[in-house]
XYZ file of C-alpha atoms in Angstrom:
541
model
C -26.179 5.066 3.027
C -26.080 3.343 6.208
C -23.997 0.137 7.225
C -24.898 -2.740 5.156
C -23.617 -6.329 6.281
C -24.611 -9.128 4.010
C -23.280 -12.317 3.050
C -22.747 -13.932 -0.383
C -21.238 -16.705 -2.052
C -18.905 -15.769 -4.946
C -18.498 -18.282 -7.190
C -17.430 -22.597 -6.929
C -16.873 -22.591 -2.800
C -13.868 -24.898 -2.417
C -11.753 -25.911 0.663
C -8.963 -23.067 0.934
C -6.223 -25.277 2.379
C -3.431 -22.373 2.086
C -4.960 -20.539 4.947
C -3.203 -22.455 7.295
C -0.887 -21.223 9.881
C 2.267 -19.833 8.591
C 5.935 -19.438 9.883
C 7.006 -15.884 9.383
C 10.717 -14.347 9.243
C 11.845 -11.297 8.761
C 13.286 -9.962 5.401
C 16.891 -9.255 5.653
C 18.436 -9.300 2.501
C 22.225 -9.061 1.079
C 23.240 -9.146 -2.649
C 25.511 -10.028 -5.096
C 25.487 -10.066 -9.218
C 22.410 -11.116 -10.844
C 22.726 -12.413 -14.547
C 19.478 -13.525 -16.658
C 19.930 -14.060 -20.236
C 17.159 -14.693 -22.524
C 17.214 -18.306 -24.214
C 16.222 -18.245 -27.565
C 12.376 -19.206 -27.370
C 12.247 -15.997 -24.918
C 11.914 -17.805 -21.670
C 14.488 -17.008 -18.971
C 17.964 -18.789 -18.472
C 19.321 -18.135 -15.396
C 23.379 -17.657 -14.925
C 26.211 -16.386 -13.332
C 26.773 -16.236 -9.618
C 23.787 -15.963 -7.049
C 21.321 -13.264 -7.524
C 20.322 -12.420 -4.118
C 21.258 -14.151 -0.979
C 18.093 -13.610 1.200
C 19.427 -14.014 4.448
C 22.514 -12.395 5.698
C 24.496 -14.708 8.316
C 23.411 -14.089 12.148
C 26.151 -11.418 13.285
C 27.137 -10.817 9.754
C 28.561 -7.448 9.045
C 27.209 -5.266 6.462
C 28.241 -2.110 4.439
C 26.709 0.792 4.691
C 23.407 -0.301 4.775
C 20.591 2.424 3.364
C 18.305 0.221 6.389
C 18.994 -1.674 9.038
C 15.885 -3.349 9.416
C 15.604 -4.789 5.705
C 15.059 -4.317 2.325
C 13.579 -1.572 0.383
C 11.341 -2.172 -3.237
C 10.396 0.560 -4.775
C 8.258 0.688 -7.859
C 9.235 2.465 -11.017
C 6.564 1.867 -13.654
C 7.192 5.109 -15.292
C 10.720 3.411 -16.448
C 11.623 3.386 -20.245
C 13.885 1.062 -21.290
C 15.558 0.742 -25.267
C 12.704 0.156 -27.226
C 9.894 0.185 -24.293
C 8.464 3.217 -23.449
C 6.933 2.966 -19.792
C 7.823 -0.684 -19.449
C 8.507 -0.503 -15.730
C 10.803 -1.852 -12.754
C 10.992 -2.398 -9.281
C 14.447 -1.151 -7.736
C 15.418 -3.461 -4.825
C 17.657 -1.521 -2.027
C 19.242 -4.231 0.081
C 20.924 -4.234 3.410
C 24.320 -4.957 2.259
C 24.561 -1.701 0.460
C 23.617 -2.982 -3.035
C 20.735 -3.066 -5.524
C 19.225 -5.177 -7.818
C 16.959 -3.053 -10.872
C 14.331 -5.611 -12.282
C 12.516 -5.360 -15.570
C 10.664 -8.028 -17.663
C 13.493 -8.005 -20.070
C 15.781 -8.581 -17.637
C 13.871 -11.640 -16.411
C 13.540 -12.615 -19.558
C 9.897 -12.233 -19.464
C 9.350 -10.518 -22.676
C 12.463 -10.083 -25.615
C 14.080 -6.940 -25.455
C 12.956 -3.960 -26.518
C 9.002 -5.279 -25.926
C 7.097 -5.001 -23.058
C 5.824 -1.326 -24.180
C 3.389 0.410 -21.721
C 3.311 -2.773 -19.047
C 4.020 -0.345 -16.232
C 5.776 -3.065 -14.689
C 5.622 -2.083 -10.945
C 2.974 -0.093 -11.031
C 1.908 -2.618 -7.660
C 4.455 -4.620 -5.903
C 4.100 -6.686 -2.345
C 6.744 -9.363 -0.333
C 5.137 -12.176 1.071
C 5.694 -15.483 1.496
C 3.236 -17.204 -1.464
C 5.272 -20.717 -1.564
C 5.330 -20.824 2.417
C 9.795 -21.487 2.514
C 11.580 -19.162 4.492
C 12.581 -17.039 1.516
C 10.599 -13.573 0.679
C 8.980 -13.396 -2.725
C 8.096 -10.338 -4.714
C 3.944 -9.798 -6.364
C 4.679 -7.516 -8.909
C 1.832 -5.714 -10.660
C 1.964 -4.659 -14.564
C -1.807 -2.677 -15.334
C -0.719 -1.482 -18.333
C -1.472 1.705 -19.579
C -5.135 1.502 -20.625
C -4.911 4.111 -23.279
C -2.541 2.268 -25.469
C -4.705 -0.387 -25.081
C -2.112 -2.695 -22.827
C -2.987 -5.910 -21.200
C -2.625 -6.358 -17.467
C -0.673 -8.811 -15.870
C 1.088 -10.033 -11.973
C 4.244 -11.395 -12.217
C 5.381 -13.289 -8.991
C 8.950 -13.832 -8.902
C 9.879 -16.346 -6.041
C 12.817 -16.542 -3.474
C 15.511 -18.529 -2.714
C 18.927 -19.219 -1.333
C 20.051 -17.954 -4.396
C 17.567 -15.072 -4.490
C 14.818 -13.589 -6.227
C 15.197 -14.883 -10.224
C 13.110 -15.834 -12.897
C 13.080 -19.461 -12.156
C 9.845 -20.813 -11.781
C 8.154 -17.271 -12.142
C 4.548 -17.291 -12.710
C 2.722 -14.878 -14.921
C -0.882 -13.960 -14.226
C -3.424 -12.096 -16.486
C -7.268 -11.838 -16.763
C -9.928 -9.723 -18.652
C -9.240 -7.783 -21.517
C -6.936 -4.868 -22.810
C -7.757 -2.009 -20.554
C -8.766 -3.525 -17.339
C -5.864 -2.318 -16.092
C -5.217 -6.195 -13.992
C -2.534 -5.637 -11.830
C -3.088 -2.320 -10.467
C -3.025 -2.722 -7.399
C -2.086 -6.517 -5.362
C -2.271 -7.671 -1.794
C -2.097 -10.670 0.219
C -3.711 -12.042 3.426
C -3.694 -15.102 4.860
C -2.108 -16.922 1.820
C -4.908 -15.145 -0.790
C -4.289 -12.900 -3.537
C -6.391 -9.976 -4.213
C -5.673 -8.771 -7.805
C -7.484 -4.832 -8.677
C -8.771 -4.671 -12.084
C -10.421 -0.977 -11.949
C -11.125 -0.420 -15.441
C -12.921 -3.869 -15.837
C -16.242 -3.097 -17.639
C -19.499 -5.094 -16.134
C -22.572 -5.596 -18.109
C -21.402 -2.495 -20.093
C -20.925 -0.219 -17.456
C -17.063 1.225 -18.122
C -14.630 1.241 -15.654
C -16.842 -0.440 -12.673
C -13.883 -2.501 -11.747
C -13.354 -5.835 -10.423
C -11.541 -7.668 -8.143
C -9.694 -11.452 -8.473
C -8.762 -13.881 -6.402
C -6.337 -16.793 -6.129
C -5.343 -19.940 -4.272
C -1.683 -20.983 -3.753
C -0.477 -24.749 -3.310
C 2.062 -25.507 -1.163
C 4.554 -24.968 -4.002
C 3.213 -21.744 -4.325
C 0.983 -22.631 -7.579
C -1.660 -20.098 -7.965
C -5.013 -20.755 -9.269
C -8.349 -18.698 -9.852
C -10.648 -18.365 -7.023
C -13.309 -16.048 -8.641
C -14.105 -12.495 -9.464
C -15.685 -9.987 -7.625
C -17.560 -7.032 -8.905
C -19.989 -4.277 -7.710
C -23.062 -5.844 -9.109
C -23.199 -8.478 -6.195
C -25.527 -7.887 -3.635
C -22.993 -8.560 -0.804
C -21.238 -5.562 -2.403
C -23.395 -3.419 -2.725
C -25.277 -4.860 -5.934
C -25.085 -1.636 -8.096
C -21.779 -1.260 -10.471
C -21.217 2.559 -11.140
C -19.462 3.662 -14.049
C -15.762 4.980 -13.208
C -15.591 3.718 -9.912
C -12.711 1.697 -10.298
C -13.362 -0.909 -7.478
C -10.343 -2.943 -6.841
C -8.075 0.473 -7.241
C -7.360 1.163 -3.773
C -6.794 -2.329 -1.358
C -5.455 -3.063 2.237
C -4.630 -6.329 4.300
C -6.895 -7.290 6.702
C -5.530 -7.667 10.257
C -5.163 -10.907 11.384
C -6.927 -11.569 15.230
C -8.636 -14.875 14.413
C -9.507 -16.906 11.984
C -12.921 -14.980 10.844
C -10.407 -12.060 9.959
C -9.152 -13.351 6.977
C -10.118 -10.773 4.018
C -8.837 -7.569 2.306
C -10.173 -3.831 2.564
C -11.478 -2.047 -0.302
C -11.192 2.063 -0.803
C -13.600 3.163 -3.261
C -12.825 7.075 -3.652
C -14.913 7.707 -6.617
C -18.049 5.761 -5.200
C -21.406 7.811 -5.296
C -23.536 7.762 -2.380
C -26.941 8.775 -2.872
C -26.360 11.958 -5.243
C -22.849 12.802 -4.283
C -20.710 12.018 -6.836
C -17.145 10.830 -5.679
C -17.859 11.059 -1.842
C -16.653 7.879 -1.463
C -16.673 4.647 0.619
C -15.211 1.734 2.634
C -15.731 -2.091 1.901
C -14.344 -4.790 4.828
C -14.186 -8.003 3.011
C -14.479 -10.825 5.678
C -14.002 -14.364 4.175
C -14.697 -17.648 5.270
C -11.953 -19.664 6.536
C -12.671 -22.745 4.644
C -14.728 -21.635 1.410
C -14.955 -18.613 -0.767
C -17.656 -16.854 0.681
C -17.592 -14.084 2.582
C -19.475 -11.072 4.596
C -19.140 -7.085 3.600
C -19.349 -4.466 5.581
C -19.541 -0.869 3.746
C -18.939 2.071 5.188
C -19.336 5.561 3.837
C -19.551 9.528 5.577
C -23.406 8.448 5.944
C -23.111 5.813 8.026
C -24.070 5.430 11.581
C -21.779 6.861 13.904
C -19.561 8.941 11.554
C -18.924 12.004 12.650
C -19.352 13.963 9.180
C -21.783 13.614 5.765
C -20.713 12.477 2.361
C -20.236 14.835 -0.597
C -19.314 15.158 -4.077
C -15.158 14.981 -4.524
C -14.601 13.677 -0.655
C -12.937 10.787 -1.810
C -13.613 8.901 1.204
C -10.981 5.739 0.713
C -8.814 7.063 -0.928
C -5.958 5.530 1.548
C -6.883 3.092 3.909
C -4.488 1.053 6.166
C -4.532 -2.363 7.200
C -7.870 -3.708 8.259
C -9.478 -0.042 7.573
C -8.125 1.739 10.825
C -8.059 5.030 9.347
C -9.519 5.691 5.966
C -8.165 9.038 4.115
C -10.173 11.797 2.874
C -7.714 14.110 0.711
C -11.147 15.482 -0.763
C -12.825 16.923 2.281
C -13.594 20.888 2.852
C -12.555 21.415 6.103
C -14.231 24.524 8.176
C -12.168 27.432 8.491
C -11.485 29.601 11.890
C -14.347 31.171 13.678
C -14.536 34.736 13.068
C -16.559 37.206 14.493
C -19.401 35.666 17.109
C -18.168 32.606 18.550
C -19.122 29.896 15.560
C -19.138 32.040 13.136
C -16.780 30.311 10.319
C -14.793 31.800 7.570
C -15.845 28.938 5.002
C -15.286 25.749 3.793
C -11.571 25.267 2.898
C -11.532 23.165 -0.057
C -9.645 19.704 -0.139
C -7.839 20.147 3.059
C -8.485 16.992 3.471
C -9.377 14.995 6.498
C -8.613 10.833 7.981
C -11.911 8.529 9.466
C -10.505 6.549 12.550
C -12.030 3.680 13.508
C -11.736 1.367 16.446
C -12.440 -1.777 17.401
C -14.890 -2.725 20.701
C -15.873 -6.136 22.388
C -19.427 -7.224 20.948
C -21.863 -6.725 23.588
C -23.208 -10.099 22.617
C -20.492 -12.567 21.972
C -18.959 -12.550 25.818
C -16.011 -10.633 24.994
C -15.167 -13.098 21.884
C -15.707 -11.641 19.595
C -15.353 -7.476 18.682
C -17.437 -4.450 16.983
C -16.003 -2.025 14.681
C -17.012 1.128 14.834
C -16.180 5.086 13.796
C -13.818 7.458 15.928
C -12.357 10.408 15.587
C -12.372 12.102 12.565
C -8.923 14.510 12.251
C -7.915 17.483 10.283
C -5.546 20.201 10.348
C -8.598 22.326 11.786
C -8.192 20.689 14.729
C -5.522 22.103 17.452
C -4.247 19.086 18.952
C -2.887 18.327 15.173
C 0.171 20.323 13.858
C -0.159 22.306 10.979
C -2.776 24.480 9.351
C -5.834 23.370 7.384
C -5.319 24.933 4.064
C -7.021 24.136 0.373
C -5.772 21.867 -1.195
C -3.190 20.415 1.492
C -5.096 17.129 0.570
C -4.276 15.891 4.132
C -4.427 12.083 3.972
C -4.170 11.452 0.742
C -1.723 8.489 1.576
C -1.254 6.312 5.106
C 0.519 3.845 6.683
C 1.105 2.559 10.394
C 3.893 1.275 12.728
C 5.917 1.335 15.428
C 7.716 4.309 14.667
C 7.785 6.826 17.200
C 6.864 5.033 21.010
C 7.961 1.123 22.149
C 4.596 -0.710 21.405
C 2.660 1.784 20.579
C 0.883 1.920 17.000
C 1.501 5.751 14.936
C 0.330 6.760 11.944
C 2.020 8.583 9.319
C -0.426 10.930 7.016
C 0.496 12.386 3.725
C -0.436 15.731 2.516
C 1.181 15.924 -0.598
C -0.419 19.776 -1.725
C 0.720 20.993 1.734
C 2.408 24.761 1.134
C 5.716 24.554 3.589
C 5.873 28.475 4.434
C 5.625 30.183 0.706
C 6.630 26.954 -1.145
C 3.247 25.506 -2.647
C 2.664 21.861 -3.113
C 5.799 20.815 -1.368
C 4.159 18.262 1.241
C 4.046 17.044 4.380
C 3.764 14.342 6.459
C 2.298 13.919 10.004
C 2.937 11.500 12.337
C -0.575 10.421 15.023
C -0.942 8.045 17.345
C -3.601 5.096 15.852
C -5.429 3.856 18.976
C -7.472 0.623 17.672
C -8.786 -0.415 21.167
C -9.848 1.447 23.698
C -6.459 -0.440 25.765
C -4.052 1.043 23.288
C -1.055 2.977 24.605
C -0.331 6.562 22.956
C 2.209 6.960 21.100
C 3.422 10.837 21.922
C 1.788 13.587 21.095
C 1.755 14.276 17.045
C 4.220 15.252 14.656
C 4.911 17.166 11.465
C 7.370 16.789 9.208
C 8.294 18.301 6.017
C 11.545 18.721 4.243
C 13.918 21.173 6.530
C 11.908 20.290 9.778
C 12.863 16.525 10.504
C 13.304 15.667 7.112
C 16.210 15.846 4.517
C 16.862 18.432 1.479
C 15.061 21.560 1.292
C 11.239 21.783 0.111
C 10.582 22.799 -3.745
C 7.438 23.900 -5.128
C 5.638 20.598 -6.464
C 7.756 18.085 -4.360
C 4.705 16.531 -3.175
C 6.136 14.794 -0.465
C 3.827 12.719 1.175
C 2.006 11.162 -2.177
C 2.827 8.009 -1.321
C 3.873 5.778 1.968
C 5.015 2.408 3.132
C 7.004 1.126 6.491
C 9.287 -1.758 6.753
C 8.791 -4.219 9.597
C 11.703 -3.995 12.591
C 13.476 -7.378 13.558
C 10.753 -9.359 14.842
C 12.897 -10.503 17.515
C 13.578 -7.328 20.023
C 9.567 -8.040 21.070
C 9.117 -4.900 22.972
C 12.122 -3.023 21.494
C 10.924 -3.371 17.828
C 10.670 -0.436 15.884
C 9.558 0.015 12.218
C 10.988 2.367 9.453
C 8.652 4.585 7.822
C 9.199 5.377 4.183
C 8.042 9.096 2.604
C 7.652 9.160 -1.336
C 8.325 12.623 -2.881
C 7.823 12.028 -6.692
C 7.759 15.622 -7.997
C 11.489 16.013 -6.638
C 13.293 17.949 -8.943
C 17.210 16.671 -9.117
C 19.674 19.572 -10.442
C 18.157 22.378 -12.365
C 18.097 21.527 -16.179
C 15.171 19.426 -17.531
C 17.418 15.971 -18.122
C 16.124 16.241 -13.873
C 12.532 16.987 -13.653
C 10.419 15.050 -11.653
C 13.233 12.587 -11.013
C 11.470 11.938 -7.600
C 13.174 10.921 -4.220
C 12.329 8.758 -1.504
C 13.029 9.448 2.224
C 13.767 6.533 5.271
C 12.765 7.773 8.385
C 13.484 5.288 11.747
C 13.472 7.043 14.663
C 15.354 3.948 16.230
C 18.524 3.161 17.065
C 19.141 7.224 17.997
C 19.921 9.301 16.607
C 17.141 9.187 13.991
C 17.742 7.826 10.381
C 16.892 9.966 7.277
C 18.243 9.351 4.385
C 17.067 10.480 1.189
C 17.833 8.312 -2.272
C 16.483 7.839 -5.771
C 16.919 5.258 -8.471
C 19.434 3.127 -8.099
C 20.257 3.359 -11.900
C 20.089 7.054 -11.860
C 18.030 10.116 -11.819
C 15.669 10.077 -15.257
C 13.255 12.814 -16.022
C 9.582 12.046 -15.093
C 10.556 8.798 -13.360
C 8.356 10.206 -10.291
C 10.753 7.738 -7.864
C 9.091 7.059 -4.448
C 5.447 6.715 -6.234
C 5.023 3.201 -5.171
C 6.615 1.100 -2.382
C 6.187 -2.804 -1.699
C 4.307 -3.595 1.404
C 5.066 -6.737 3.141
C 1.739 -8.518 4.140
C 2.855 -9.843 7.977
């Protein structure tokens, strides 16, 4: 399947006025008590002193902060509460040295002891959806489609008094078992809402994907919804391919890059079940059309051919970059006659670069994207050994972690074996060159619990699941550096089974020196199969 560029028109077209040019600031949050209580007719009364005070004073000192550069929210949708098994939460880690826990009970969003199976924070993003200088939170609630939950996004807006219940807005589309709300981004002032076991014309789990508007107020309303069976996208809706389950900003050069990225892991191409593919969503600046690009192993250019289980996107990062492929057999060293392989080595796993080129027609206006380098473990410049099941970019994120202006990226391996430990993870750190002006960011890095990380590696840690970064200050221009943030779920805390699968995360800045890394769970305590670190908020900028 080659590359396919076509352009449709999704639903009512309408004037998209919140794509306007927005101020951005940093997050830099401090914290004090938060009190909701629910009012009788279960909505939320807000009381007590100010929840969250968004904006610590210029020069203001702070306590042992777990992060200089800002705020961490983490995702626990594996949380039970009294009453509410796998309700969720999203733990807030702020730079003051405290923490706010959030449920829907707590926000007075459902009564207590309800909100059963709403894996509340199963998808969570900060952005800036009302356009004031105060972060809000896009929290995502899927459900668990088994017990036949209904999905919902919860956005929860800032202020000087912090992020609260007031004025929250509660989202929700399709039927039990679509699973809205699994995963959420924004760009440019739209929000893309995954719905991947959304059933179309009776094929199950085909997915979809929503979209909303904001007003200046931050009101959201119902663009349309995309599925599969468009031809833009492709035209065909498989059964079990979940579109709308993996999703990425776009990055934001002018105004034709407004749009999201779409991963489709368990797409067929041709008769390859589950090899996988790539979907750039361009949209219109001023309707709700928009142009798709889809790119799979087949395509032009791409240095390798789809097959069943690749899982081509199942990570992606912003604006498609790099595009993971934990599901790729990666050939093993030669042996014998110079060539001569030892065999595929199952789900080593492999990332798609891509890069970005001036258009040979537009006068250097306008820019190409096309395939680079495809990387594995196989290959010597990268640290590490190729190994099944390492499942080597199975998660990935980007920033300036490692080199002053320089773009890395950090890939997960979460079934990585660290010496005789199996499953314990990895993570390695590449340099992401987009252009072909892009400076290098070092030569690569690995790290892995007991080699530049914290704690010791256990059998099933499976560091490197999940990843997010945190933005530096804005403000140091050329000094900026970001934090990158390492998700361990299968952490085991203590010994007994009140510990298992507690889950850690790690912070990792490599700026100010010496390096940061700090390693820290759930703020309310370590639970058994709370899997902390599965899911951390991205910030959109």
């Amino acid at each position: 399947m080659g590359l396919a560029v076509s352009t449709a028109r999704a639903g009512k077209a309408e004037t998209l006025s919140y794509l306007e040019s927005r101020r951005r600031v940093p997050l830099a949050l401090t914290v004090s008590a938060l009190v909701v209580a629910t009012a009788g007719n279960g909505s939320a009364a807000v009381s007590g002193p100010a929840a969250v005070s968004l904006f610590a004073a210029k020069g203001a000192a702070v306590s042992k902060p777990l992060n200089a550069n800002g705020p961490i929210a983490v995702g626990v949708p594996d949380l039970n509460l009294p009453g509410a098994k796998q309700a969720g939460g999203v733990d807030l880690h702020l730079r003051a040295g405290k923490t706010q826990r959030m449920t829907e009970q707590k926000l007075g969003l459902v009564g207590s002891g309800k909100g059963d199976f709403h894996r509340f924070g199963a998808s969570v993003i900060a952005d800036y959806v009302n356009r004031d200088k105060y972060p809000d939170l896009v929290v995502g609630a899927p459900g668990l489609a088994a017990k036949g939950a209904k999905g919902r996004v919860v956005l929860l807006f800032g202020s000087a008094k912090g992020i609260t219940a007031k004025g929250a807005q509660v989202l929700s589309a399709g039927e039990a078992g679509d699973e809205f709300g699994a995963s959420v981004v924004m760009s440019q002032g739209v929000l893309y809402v995954g719905a991947p076991g959304h059933d179309v014309g009776g094929v199950a789990n085909a997915g979809g994907l929503y979209r909303y508007s904001f007003s200046a107020k931050g009101k959201a309303s119902a663009i349309d919804l995309l599925t599969q069976s468009l031809p833009a996208l492709g035209g065909v809706a498989q059964a079990n391919q979940r579109f709308g389950e993996v999703l990425a900003a776009r990055e934001v050069l002018t105004t034709k890059d407004d749009g999201v990225v779409i991963g489709l892991p368990n797409a067929r191409v041709g008769t390859a079940a589950g090899a996988g593919e790539m979907i750039r969503l361009t949209v219109d600046p001023t309707t709700a059309a928009f142009t798709a690009e889809i790119w799979t192993q087949d395509s032009p250019g791409v240095p390798d051919t789809a097959e069943a289980g690749d899982h081509f996107g199942a990570a992606i990062t912003t604006d498609g970059y790099a595009v993971g492929v934990p599901g790729e057999d990666v050939d093993g060293p030669a042996v014998g006659a110079p060539g001569e392989v030892a065999g595929a080595i199952a789900n080593a796993g492999a990332v798609q670069t891509f890069i970005r080129v001036p258009s040979a027609d537009s006068g250097g206006e306008d820019y190409a994207f096309v395939p680079s380098r495809l990387l594995t473990q196989a290959d010597p410049k990268i640290p590490g050994q190729a190994e099944a099941g390492d499942r080597f970019g199975a998660a990935l994120t980007r920033g300036i972690f490692v080199a002053q202006e320089a773009i890395t990226m950090a890939i997960g391996a979460p079934g990585e074996d660290v010496g005789t430990v199996t499953n314990a993870g990895s993570v390695t750190l590449v340099g992401l060159l987009r252009t072909v002006d892009d400076e290098s960011s070092g030569p690569p890095q690995l790290l892995s619990q007991g080699h530049g990380l914290p704690g010791t590696s256990e059998t099933g840690d499976a560091l490197g699941a999940s990843l997010g970064m945190i933005f530096g200050d804005g403000g140091l221009e050329e000094d900026r550096y970001d934090t990158l943030l390492i998700g361990l779920p299968g952490e085991d805390v203590g010994t007994t089974k009140a510990h298992r699968n507690a889950g850690r995360a790690i912070l990792w800045s490599y700026r100010p020196a010496p390096p940061q890394k700090k390693a820290f769970g759930y703020s309310g305590g370590d639970l058994p199969g709370l899997r902390y670190g599965t899911v951390f908020a991205t910030d959109a900028r």
